[in-house]
PDB file of C-alpha atoms in Angstrom:
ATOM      1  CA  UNK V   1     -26.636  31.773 -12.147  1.00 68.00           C
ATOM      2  CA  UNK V   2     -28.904  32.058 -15.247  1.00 75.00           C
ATOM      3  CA  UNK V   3     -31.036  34.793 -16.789  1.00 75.00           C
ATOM      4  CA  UNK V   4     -34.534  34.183 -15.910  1.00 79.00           C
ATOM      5  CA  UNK V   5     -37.491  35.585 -17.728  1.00 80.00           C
ATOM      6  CA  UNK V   6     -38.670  36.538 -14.805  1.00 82.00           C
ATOM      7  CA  UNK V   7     -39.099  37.357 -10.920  1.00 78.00           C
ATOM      8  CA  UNK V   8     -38.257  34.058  -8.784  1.00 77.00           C
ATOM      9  CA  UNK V   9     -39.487  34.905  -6.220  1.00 79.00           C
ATOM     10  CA  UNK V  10     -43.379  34.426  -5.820  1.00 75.00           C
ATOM     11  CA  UNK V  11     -45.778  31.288  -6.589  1.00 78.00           C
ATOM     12  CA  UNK V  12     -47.934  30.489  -9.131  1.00 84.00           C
ATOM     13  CA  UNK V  13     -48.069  28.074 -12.256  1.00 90.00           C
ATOM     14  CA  UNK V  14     -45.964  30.696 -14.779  1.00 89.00           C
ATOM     15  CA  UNK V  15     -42.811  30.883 -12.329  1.00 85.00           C
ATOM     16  CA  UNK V  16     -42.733  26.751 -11.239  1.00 87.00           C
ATOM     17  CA  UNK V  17     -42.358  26.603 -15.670  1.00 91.00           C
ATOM     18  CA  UNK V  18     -39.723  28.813 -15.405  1.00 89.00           C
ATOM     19  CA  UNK V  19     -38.045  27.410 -12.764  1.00 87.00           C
ATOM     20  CA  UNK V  20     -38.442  23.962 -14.520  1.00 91.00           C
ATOM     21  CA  UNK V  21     -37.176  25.365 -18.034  1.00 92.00           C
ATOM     22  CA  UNK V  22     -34.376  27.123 -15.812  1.00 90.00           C
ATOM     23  CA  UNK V  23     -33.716  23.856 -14.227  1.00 92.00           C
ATOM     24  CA  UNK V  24     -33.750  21.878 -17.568  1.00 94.00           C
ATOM     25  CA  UNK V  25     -31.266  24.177 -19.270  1.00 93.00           C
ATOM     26  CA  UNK V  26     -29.043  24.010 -16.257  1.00 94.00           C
ATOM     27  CA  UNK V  27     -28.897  19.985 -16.596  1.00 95.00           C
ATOM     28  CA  UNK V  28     -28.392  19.704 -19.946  1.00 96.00           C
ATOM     29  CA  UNK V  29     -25.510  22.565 -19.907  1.00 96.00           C
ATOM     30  CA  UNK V  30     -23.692  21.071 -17.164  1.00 96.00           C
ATOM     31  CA  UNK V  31     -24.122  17.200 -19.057  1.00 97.00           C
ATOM     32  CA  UNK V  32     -22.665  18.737 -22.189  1.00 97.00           C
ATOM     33  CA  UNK V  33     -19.075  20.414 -19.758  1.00 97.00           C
ATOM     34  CA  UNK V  34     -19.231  17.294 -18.198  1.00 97.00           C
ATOM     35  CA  UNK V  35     -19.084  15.169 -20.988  1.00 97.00           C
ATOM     36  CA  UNK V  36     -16.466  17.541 -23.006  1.00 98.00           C
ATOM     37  CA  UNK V  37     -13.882  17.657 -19.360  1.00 98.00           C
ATOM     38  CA  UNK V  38     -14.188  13.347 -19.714  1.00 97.00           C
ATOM     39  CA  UNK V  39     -13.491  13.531 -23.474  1.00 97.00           C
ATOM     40  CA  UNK V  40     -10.319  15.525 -22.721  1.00 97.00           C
ATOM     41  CA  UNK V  41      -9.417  12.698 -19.505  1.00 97.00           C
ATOM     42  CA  UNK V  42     -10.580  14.741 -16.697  1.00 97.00           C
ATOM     43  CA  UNK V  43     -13.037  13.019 -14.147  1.00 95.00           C
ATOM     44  CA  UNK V  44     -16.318  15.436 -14.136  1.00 95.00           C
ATOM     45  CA  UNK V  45     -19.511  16.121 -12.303  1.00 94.00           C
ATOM     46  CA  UNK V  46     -21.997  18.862 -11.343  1.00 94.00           C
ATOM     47  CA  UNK V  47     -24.386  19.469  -8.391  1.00 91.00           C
ATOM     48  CA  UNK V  48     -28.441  19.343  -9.218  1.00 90.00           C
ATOM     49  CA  UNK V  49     -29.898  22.289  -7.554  1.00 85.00           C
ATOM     50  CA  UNK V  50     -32.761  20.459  -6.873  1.00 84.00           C
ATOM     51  CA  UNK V  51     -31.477  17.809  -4.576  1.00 86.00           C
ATOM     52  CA  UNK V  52     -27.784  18.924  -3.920  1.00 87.00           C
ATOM     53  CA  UNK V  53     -26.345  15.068  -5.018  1.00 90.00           C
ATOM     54  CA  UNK V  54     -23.883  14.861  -8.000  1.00 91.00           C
ATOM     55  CA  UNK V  55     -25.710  14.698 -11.439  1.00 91.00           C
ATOM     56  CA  UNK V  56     -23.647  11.700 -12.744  1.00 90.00           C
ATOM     57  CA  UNK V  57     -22.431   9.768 -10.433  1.00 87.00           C
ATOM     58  CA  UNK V  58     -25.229   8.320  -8.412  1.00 79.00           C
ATOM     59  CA  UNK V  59     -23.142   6.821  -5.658  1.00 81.00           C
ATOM     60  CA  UNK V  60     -22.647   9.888  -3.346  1.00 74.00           C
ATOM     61  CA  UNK V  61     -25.040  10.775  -0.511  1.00 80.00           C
ATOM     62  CA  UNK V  62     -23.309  14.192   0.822  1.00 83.00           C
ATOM     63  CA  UNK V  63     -25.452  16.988  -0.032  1.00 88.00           C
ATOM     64  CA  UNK V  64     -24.065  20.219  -1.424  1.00 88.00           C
ATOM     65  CA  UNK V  65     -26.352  23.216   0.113  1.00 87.00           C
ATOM     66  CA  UNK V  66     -25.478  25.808  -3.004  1.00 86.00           C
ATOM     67  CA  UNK V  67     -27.674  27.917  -1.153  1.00 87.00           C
ATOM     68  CA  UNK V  68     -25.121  27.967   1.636  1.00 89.00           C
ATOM     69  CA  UNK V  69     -22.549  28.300  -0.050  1.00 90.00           C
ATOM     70  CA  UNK V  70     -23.449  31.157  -1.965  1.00 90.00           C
ATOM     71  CA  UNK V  71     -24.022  33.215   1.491  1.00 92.00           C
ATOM     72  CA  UNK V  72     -20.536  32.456   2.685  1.00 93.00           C
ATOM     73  CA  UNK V  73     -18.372  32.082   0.184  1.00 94.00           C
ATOM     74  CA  UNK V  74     -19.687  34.845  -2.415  1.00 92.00           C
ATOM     75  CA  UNK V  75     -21.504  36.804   0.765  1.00 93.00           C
ATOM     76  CA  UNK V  76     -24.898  37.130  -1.497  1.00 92.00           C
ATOM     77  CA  UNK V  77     -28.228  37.249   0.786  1.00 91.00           C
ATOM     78  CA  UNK V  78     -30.972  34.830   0.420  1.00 89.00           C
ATOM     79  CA  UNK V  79     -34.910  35.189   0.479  1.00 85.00           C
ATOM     80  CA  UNK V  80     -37.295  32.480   2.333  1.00 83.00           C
ATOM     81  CA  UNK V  81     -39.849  31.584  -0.210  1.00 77.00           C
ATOM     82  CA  UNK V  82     -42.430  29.120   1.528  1.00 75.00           C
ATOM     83  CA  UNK V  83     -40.251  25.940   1.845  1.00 76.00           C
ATOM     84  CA  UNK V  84     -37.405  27.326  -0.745  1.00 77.00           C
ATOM     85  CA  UNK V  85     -34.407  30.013  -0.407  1.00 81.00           C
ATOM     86  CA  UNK V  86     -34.073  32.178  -3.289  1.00 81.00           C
ATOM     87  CA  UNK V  87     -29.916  33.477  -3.818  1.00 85.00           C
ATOM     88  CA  UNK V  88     -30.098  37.241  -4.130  1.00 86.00           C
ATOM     89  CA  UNK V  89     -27.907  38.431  -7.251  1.00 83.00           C
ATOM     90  CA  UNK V  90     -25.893  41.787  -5.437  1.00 84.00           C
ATOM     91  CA  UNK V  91     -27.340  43.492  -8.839  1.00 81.00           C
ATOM     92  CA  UNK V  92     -29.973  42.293  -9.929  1.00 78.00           C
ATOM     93  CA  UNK V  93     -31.631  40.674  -6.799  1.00 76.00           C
ATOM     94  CA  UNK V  94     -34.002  37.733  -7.744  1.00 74.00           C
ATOM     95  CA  UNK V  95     -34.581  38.331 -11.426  1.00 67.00           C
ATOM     96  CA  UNK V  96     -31.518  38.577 -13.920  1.00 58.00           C
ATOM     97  CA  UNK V  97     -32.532  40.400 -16.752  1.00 54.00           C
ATOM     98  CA  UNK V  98     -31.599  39.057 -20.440  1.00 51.00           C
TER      99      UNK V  98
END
């Protein structure tokens, strides 16, 4: 989980450019662990949120719900927002502050 600048949950053209920036800085985080895990002779990959394949290696077709997971393995509740889920932090619900 990230700190977001602001609520998630909602519509509207200012939250999809979080979401996207969110997204963005997710991806490029996860590229740079990646990268640093192979330069050290581990084998590395991360989830994208988006579509729940691996990130780097294209070849796998199992999807990873994170949503999912989050509800049973950390026990957090989840919000139905039109056609997405939203995870609900146990602290700071759908908005972590900064």
């Amino acid at each position: 989980m990230q700190n977001a600048a602001i609520d998630l949950v909602g519509i509207g053209s200012q939250l999809a450019e979080e979401k996207d920036v969110l997204l963005e800085r997710f991806v490029l985080v996860a590229k740079k662990i990646c990268a640093a895990l192979e330069k050290e002779g581990y084998s590395a990959d991360f989830i994208d949120p988006c579509s729940g394949l691996p990130g780097i290696c294209l070849d796998g077709n199992i999807v990873f719900n994170e949503v999912q997971s989050a509800q049973i393995l950390l026990g957090y509740k989840v919000m139905n927002v039109g056609c997405c889920k939203v995870i609900m932090h146990p602290e700071w619900g759908s908005h972590l502050p900064k």
